Coordinates of C-alpha atoms in Angstrom, one line a residue:
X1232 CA 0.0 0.0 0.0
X1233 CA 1.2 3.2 -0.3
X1234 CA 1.3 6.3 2.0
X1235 CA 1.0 10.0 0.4
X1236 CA 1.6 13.5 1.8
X1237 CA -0.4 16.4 -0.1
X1238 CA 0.6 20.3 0.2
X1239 CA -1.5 21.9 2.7
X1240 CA -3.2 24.1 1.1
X1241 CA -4.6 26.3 4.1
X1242 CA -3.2 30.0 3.6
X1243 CA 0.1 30.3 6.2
X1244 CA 0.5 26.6 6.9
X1245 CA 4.1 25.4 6.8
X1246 CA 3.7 22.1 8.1
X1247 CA 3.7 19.1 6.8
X1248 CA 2.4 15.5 7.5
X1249 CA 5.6 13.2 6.5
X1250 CA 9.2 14.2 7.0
X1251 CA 12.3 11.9 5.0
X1252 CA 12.8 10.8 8.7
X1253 CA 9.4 9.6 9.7
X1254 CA 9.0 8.0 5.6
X1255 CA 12.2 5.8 6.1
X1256 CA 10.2 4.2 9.4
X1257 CA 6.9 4.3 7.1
X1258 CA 8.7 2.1 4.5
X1259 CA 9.9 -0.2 7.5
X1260 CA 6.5 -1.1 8.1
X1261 CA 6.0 -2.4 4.6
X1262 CA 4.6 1.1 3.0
X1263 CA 5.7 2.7 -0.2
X1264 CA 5.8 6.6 0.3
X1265 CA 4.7 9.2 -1.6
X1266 CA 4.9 13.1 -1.4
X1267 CA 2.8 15.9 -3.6
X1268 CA 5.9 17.9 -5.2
X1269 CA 7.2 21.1 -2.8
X1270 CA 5.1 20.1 0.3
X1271 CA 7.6 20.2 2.6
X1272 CA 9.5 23.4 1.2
X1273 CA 8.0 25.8 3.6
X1274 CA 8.9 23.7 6.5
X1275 CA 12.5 23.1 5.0
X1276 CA 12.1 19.4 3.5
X1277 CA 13.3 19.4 -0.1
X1278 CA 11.9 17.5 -2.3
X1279 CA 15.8 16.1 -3.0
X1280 CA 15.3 15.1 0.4
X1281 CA 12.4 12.9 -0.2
X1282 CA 13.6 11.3 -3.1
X1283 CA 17.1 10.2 -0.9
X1284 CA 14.9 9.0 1.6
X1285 CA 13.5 7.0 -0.9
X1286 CA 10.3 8.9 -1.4
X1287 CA 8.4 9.3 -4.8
X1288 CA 7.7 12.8 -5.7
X1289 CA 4.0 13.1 -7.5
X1290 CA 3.8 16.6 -9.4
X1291 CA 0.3 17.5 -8.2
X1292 CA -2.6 17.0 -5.4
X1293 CA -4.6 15.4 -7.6
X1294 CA -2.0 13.1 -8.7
X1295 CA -1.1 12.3 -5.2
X1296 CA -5.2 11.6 -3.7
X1297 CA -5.1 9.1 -6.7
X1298 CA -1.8 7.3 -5.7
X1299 CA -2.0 7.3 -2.6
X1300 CA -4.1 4.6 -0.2
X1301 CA -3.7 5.9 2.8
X1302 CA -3.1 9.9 2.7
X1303 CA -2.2 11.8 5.8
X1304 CA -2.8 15.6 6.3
X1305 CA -2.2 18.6 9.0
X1306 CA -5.4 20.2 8.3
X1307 CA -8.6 18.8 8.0
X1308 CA -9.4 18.7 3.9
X1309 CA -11.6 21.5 2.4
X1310 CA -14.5 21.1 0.5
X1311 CA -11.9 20.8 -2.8
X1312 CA -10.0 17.7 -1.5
X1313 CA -12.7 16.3 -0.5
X1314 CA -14.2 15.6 -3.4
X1315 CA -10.8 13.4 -4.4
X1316 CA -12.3 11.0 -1.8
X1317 CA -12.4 7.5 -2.7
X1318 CA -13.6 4.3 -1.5
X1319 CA -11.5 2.0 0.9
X1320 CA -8.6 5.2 1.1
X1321 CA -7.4 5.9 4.4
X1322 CA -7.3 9.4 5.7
X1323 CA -5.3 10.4 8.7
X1324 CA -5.4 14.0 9.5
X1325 CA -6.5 16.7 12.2
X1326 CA -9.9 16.3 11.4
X1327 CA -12.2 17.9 14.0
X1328 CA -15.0 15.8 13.5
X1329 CA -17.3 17.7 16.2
X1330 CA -17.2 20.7 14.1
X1331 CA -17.6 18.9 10.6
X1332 CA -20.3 16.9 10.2
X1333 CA -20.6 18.1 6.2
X1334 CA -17.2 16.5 6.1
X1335 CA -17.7 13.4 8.0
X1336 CA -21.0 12.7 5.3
X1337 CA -18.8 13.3 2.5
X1338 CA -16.3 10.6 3.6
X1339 CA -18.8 8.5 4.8
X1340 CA -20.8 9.0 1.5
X1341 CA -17.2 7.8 -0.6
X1342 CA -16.5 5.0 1.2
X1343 CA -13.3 6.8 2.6
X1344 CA -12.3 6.0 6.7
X1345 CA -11.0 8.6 8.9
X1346 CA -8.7 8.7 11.3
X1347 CA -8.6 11.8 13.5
X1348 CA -5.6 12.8 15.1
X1349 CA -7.5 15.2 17.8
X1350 CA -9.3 12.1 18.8
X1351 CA -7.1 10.4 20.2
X1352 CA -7.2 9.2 23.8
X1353 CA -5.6 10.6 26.9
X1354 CA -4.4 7.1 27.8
X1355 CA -0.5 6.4 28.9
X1356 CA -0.5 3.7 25.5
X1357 CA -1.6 6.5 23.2
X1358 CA 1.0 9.7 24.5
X1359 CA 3.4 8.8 21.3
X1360 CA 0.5 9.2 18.9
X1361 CA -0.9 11.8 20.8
X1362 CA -0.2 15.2 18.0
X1363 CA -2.4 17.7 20.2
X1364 CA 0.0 17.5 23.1
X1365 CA 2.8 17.6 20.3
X1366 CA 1.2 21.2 18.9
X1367 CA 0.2 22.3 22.4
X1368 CA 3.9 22.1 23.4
X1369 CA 4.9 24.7 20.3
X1370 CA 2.0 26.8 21.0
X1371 CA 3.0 27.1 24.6
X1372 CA 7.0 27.7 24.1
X1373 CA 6.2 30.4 20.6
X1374 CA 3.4 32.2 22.6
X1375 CA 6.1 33.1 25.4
X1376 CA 8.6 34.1 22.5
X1377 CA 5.8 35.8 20.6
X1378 CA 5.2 38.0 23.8
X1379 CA 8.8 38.7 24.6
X1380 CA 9.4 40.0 21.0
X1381 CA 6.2 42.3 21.9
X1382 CA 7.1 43.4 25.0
X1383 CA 10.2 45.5 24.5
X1384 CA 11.9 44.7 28.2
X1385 CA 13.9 41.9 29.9
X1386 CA 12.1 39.1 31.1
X1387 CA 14.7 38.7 34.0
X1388 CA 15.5 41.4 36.2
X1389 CA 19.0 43.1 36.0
X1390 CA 20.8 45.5 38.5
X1391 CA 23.2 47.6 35.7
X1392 CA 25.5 50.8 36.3
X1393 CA 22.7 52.8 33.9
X1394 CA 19.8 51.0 37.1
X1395 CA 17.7 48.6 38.2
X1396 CA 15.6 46.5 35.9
X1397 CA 12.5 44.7 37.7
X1398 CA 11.8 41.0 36.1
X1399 CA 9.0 40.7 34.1
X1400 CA 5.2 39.1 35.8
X1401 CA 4.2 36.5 33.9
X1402 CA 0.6 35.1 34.2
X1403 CA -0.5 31.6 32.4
X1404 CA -4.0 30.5 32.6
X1405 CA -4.4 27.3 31.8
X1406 CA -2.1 24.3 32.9
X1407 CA -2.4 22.0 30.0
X1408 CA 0.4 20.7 27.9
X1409 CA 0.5 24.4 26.5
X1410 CA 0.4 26.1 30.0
X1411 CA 2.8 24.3 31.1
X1412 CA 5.3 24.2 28.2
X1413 CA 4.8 28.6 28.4
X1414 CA 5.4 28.3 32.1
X1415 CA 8.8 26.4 31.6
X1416 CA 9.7 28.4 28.7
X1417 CA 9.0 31.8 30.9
X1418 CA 10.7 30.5 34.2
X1419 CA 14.0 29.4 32.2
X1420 CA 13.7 33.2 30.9
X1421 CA 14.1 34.9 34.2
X1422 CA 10.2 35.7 34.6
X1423 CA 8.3 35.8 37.9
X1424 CA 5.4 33.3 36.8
X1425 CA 2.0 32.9 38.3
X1426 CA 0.1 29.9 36.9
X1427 CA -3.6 29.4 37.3
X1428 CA -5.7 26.2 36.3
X1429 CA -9.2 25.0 37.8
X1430 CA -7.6 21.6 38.5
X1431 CA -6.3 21.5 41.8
X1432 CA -4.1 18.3 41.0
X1433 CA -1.7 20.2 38.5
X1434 CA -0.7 22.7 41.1
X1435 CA 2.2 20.4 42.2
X1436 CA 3.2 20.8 38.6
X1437 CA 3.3 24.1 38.2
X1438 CA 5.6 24.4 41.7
X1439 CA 8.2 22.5 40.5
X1440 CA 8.1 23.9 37.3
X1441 CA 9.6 27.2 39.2
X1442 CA 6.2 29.0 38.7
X1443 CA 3.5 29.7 41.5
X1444 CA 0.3 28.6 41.6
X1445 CA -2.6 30.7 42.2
X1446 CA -4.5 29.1 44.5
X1447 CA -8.3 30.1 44.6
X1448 CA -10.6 29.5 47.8
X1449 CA -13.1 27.9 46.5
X1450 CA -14.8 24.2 48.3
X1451 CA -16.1 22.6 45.0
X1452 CA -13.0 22.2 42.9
X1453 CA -12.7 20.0 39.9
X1454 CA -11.3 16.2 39.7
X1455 CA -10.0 16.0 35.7
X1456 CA -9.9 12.0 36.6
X1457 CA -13.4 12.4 35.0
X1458 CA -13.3 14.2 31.9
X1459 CA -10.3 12.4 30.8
X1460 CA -7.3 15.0 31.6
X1461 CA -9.1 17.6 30.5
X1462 CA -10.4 20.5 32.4
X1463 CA -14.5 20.4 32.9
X1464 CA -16.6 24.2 32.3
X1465 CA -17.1 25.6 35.9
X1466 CA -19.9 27.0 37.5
X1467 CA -21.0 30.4 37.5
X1468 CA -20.0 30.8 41.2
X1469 CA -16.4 29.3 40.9
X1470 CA -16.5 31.6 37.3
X1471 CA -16.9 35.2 39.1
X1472 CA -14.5 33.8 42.3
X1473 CA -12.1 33.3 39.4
X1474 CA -13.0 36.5 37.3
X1475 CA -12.4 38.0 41.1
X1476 CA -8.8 37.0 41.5
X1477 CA -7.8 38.1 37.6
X1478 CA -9.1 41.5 38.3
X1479 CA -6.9 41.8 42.0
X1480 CA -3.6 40.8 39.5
X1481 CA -4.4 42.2 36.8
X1482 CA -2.4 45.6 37.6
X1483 CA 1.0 44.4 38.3
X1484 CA 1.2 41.7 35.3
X1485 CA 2.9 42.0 32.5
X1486 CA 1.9 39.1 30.6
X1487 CA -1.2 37.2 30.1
X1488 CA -0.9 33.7 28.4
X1489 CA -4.2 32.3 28.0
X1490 CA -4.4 28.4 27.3
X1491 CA -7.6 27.5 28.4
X1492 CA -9.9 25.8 25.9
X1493 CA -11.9 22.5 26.4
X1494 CA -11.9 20.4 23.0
X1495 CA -15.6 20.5 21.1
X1496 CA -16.5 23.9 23.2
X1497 CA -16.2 27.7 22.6
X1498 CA -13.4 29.3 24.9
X1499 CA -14.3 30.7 28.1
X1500 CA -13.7 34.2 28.6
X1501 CA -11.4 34.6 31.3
X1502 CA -9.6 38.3 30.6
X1503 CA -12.3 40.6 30.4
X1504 CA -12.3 44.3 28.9
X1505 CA -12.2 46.1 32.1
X1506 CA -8.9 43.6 33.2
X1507 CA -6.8 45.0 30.1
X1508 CA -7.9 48.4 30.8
X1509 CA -6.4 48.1 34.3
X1510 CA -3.0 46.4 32.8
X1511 CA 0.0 48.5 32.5
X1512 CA 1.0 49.9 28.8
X1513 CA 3.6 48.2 26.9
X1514 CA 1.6 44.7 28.7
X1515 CA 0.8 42.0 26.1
X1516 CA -1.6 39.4 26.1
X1517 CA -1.0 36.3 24.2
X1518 CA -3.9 34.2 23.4
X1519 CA -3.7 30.8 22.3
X1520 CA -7.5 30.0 22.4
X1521 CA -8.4 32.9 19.6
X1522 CA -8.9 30.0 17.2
X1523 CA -12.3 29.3 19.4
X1524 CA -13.5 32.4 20.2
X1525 CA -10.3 33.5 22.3
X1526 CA -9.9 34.0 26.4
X1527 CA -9.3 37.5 26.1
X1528 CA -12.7 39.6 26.0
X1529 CA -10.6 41.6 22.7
X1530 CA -8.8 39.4 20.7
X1531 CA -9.4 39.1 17.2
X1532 CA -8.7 36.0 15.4
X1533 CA -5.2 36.0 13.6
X1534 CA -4.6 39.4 14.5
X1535 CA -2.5 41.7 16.6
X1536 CA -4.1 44.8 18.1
X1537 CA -3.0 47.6 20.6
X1538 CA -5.7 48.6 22.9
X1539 CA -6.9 52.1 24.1
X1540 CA -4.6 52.0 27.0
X1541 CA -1.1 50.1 25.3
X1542 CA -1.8 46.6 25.8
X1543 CA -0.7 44.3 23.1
X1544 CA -3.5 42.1 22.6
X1545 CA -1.8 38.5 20.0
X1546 CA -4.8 36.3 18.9
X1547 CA -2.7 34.4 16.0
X1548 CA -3.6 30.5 15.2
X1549 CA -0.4 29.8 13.8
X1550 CA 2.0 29.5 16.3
X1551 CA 3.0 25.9 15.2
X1552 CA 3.3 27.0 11.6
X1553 CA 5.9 29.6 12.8
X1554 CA 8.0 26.5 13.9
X1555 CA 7.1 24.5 10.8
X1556 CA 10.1 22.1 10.9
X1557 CA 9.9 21.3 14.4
X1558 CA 5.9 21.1 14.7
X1559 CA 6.3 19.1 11.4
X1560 CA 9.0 16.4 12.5
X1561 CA 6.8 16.0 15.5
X1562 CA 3.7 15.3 13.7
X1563 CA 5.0 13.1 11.4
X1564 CA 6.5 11.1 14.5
X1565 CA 2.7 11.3 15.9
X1566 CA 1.4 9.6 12.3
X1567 CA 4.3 7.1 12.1
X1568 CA 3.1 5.4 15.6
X1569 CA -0.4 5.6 14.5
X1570 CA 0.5 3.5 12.1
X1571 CA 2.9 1.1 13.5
X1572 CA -0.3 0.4 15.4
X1573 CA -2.2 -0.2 12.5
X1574 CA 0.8 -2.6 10.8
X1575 CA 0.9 -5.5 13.5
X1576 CA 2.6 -7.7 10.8
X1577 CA 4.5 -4.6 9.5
X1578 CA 3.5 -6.0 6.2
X1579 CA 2.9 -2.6 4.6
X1580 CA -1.0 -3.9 5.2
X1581 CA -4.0 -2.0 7.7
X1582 CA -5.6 -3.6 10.4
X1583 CA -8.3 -1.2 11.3
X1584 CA -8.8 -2.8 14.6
X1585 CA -11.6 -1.0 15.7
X1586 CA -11.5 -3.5 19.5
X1587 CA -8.4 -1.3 20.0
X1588 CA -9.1 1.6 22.4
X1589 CA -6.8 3.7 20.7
X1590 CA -7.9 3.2 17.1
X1591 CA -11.8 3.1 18.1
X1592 CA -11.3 6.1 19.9
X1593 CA -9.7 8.0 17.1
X1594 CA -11.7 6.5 14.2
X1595 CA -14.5 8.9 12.8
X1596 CA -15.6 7.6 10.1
X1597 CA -15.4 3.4 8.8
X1598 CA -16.8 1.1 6.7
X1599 CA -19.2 3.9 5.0
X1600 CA -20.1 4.6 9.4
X1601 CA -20.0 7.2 11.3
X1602 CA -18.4 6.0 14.0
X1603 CA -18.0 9.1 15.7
X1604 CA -18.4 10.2 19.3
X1605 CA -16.4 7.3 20.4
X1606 CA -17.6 5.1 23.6
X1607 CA -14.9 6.0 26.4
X1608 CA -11.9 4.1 26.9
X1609 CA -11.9 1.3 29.2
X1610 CA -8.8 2.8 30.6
X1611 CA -9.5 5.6 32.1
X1612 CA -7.0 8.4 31.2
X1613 CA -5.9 9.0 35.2
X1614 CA -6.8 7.8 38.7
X1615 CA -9.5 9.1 40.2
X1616 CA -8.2 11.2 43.2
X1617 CA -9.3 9.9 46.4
X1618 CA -11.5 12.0 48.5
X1619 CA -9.6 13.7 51.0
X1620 CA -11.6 14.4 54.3
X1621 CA -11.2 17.9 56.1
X1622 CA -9.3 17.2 59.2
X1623 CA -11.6 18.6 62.4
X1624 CA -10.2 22.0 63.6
X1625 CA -9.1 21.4 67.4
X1626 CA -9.8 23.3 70.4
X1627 CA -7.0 24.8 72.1
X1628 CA -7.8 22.7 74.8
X1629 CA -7.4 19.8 73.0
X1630 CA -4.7 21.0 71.5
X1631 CA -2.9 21.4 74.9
X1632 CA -3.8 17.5 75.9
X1633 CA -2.5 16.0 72.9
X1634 CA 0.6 17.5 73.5
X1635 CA 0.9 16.4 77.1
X1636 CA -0.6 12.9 75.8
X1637 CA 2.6 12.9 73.2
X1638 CA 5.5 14.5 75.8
X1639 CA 3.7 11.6 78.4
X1640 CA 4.3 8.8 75.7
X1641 CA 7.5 9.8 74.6
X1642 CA 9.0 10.3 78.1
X1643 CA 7.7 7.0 78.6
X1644 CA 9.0 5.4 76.0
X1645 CA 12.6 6.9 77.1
X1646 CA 12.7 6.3 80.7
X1647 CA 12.0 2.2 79.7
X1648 CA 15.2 2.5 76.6
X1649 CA 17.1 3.5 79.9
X1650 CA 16.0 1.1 82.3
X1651 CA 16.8 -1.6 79.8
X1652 CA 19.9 -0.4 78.5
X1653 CA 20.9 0.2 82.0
X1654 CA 20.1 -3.9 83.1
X1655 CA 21.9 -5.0 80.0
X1656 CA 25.0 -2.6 80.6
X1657 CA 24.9 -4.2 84.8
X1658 CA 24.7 -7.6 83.6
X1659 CA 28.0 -7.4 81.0
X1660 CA 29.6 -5.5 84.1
X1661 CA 28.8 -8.8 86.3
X1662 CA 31.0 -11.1 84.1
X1663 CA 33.3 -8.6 82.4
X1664 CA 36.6 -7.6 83.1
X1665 CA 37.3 -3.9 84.1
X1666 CA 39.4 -2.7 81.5
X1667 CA 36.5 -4.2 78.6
X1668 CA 33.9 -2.6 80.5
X1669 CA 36.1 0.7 80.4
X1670 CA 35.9 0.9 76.8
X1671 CA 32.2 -0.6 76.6
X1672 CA 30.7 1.9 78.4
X1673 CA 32.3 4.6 76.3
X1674 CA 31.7 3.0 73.1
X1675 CA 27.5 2.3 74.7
X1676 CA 27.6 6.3 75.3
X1677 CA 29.0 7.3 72.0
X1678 CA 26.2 5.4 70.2
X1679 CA 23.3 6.6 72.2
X1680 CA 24.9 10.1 71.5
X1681 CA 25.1 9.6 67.8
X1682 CA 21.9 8.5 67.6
X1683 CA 20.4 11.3 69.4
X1684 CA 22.3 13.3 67.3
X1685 CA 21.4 12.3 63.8
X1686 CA 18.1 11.3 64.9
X1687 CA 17.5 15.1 65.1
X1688 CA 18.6 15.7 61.4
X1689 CA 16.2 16.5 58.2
X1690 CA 15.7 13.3 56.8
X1691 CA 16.8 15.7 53.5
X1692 CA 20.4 15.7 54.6
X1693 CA 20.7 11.8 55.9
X1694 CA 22.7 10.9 53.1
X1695 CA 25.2 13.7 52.8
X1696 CA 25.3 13.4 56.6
X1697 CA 26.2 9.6 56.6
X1698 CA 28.8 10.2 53.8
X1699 CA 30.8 13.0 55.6
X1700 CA 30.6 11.0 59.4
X1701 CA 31.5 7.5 57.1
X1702 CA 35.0 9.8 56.2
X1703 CA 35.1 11.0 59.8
X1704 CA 34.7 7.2 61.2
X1705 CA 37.4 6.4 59.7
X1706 CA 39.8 7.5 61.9
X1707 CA 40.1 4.1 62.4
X1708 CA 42.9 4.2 60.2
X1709 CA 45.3 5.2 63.2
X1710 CA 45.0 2.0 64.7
X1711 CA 46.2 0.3 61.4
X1712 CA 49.0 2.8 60.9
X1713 CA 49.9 1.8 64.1
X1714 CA 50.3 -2.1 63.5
X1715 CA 52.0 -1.9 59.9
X1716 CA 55.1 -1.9 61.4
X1717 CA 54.4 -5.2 63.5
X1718 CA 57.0 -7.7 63.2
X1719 CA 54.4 -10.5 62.2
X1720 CA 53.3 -10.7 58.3
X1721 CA 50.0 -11.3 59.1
X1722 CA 49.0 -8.4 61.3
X1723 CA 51.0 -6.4 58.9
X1724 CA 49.3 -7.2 55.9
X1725 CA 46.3 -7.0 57.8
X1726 CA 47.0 -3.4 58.5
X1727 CA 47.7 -2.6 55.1
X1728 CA 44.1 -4.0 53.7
X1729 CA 42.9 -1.5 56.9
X1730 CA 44.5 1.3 55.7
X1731 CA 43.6 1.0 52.2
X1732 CA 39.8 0.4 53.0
X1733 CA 40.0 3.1 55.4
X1734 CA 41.3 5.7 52.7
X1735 CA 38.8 4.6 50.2
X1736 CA 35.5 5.5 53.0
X1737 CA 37.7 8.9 53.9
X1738 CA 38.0 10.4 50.6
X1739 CA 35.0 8.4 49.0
X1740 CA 32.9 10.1 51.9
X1741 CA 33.8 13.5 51.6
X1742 CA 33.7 13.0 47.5
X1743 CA 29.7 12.0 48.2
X1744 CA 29.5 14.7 50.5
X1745 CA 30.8 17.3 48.2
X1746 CA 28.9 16.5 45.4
X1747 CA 25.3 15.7 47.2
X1748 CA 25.6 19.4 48.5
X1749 CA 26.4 20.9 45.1
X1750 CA 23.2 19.6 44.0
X1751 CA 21.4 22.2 46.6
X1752 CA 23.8 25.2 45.0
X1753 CA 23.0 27.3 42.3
X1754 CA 25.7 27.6 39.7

């Protein structure tokens, strides 16, 4: 069978379906490859490339739909392509099928099956063939690039002989693959980043990402364990609690990144007029939902406007596009999996197992069916968070008896270590001679000290703690210095092994040491 790439013929898209890379896997599994002449130009594939990489190059699109078996695409085809429909072809493409229902009749009506890349589960088998989270990851990373080259400043604060430059405030609303792909991107840049999501869960994420979370008091947050990853529409209260919070930060932000958008549904509008009126001039807002409406009460589609007060307001849809070779190598990776899946025997032949949770679940349109919404997966995309009850505020009253309780335990609990080390130490004293006893009871002390001692320590510094007193125990290697000189081989020899171990724990130790502590330091 073979396996075609047209031209995209959307006006300013770059990308491209197949890359030379991703057709030399393609042909592993048994496919020939074929590409429509200069579609990879714009994303910096030459057609010479194609052809080394074993590729035929067709001349035109129409050329191509004919050849081709299986043809995969960026964006979903227009109303031109798909008339080139044809029974038992394959199409695998960004497809949209909730918004095209004129398309999925046409393909249905030729016989042709779809496979739609932005239907494909959030399960942990399907994240290789998973191209929204590859395009969310661009979008994220070029939106924070789009709004440096807007904003005219430093995004990380500098103290220079000419004065103090304050870091840029960064806001990103939405923590989804985007959200958090701007929030990296704007942390590694020097920013101070707030990050606000409805999900309570991704807040750990955003933390160690370097940003903060914005943490909103509200009882009757979301669990995304039920709407598959995704983040569900909120209510009207949580909505103005939320709308509440934006309007408080509004004045001392810099930049907006919006990234909240919930697949099949208009975007929520989450930066209202009034908000950019209170931002600062010069402030830009960069919002990656414009394709759906927007986030940002302004934003025009595929525009850039300045508002009455100085605020750069970026609603572009093509933020992948402006990254065409990446975006495009990544896709292509994305397709290449999808249909490793759908080569078990890697005989260049489908399988469209439509029992598969991952094929089912991205399949729109089969055997002349519409097969889409899909049932949901029997794996469910992540664990359900337990239930966390609210722990009962305390009196100070019974504050003040658990801690007598606890001090009475723990007293306890010490008083009977001493009585029993105390019998065991009298009954060695009963048999043993006074010069062992001498060094027993000093070697008994030193341990109940040590332990005392490190007992007391963060557990975060145990191991570069152990590796520094392992050197310092070693001091051992006195005694052995001591005997290398003895007239008898064996004790000498002995010695030697002693000293040699000895030196590996001393300088091994403080080696650990030094380098588990320059893991806690900054460069």
């Amino acid at each position: 069978m073979k396996i075609g790439a047209p031209k995209e013929i959307e006006p300013g898209e770059a990308r491209v379906a197949m890359t030379p890379d991703s057709a030399l896997q393609l042909q592993k599994l048994g496919y020939d490859c074929v590409i429509e002449a200069g579609a990879g130009e714009a994303a910096g594939f030459t057609d010479a490339a194609y052809e080394a990489a074993g590729v035929e190059v067709v001349k035109t699109a129409a050329a191509l739909w004919k050849a081709a078996d299986i043809v995969t695409k960026v964006r979903p085809p227009t109303s031109t392509e798909a008339k080139k429909f044809r029974e038992g072809q394959l199409l695998i493409s960004f497809f949209w099928p909730g918004q095209n229902e004129k398309l999925m009749d046409a393909a249905k009506t030729a016989g042709t099956n779809v496979i739609a890349m932005d239907m494909v589960p959030r399960i942990s088998r399907a994240q290789k063939m998973d191209a929204l989270s590859s395009t969310a990851n661009i979008a994220g990373y070029r939106a924070v690039i789009e709004a440096g080259n807007n904003f005219g400043r430093f995004f990380t604060g500098q103290v220079t002989a000419a004065g103090k430059v304050p870091p840029a405030k960064v806001l990103v609303i939405g923590a989804g693959v985007a959200g958090l792909a701007a929030i990296g991107t704007s942390t590694s840049l020097g920013a101070i980043t707030y990050a606000f999501d409805v999900r309570p869960e991704v807040a750990e994420q955003i933390e160690s990402m370097g940003a903060e979370f914005v943490f909103l008091d509200f009882e009757d947050t979301q669990d995304s364990s039920a709407t598959g990853g995704y983040a569900a529409p909120s209510s009207p209260e949580f909505r103005e609690k939320q709308l509440e919070k934006f309007r408080e930060m509004a004045p001392e932000i810099d930049i907006v990144i919006c990234t909240a958008l919930i697949p099949g549904r208009d975007a929520p509008v989450l930066w209202t007029k009034d908000m950019v009126e209170m931002m600062k001039p010069g402030s830009v807002i960069v919002d990656l939902a414009a394709e759906r409406g927007g986030n940002c009460e302004l934003t025009q589609k595929d525009e850039r406007i300045v508002s009455d007060n100085g605020v750069v307001v970026i609603g572009y849809t093509d933020f992948p596009s402006r990254m065409a070779a990446q975006s495009s190598t990544l896709y292509a990776t994305n397709i290449r999996h999808m249909m490793t899946d759908l080569t078990p025997e890697k005989d260049g032949q489908v399988v469209h197992n439509m029992e598969d949770d991952v094929i089912r679940g991205a399949t729109a349109v089969f055997d002349k069916e519409i097969t889409y919404p899909p049932p949901p997966p029997k794996v469910a995309a992540i664990a359900a968070a337990p239930k966390k009850e609210k722990a009962k505020e305390l009196t100070p009253e019974e504050k003040r008896a658990q801690e007598v309780a606890a001090f009475k335990a723990q007293t306890k609990n010490q008083v009977t270590l001493l009585a029993v080390g105390a019998a065991l130490v009298l009954g060695v004293g009963l048999i043993a001679p006074t010069s062992f006893m001498q060094h027993f009871i000093v070697f008994v002390l030193s341990v109940f000290i040590g332990f005392q001692v490190i007992w007391n320590v963060a557990h975060s510094l145990h191991t570069p703690l152990m590796a520094v007193t392992n050197a310092i125990s070693s001091i051992i290697i006195l005694g052995a210095l001591m005997q290398v000189g003895s007239s008898s081989v064996l004790i000498t020899v002995l010695a030697a092994l002693g000293i040699f171990m000895a030196a590996v724990n001393i300088f091994g130790g403080f080696l650990v040491t030094r380098r588990m502590l320059a893991m806690f330091q900054k460069s």
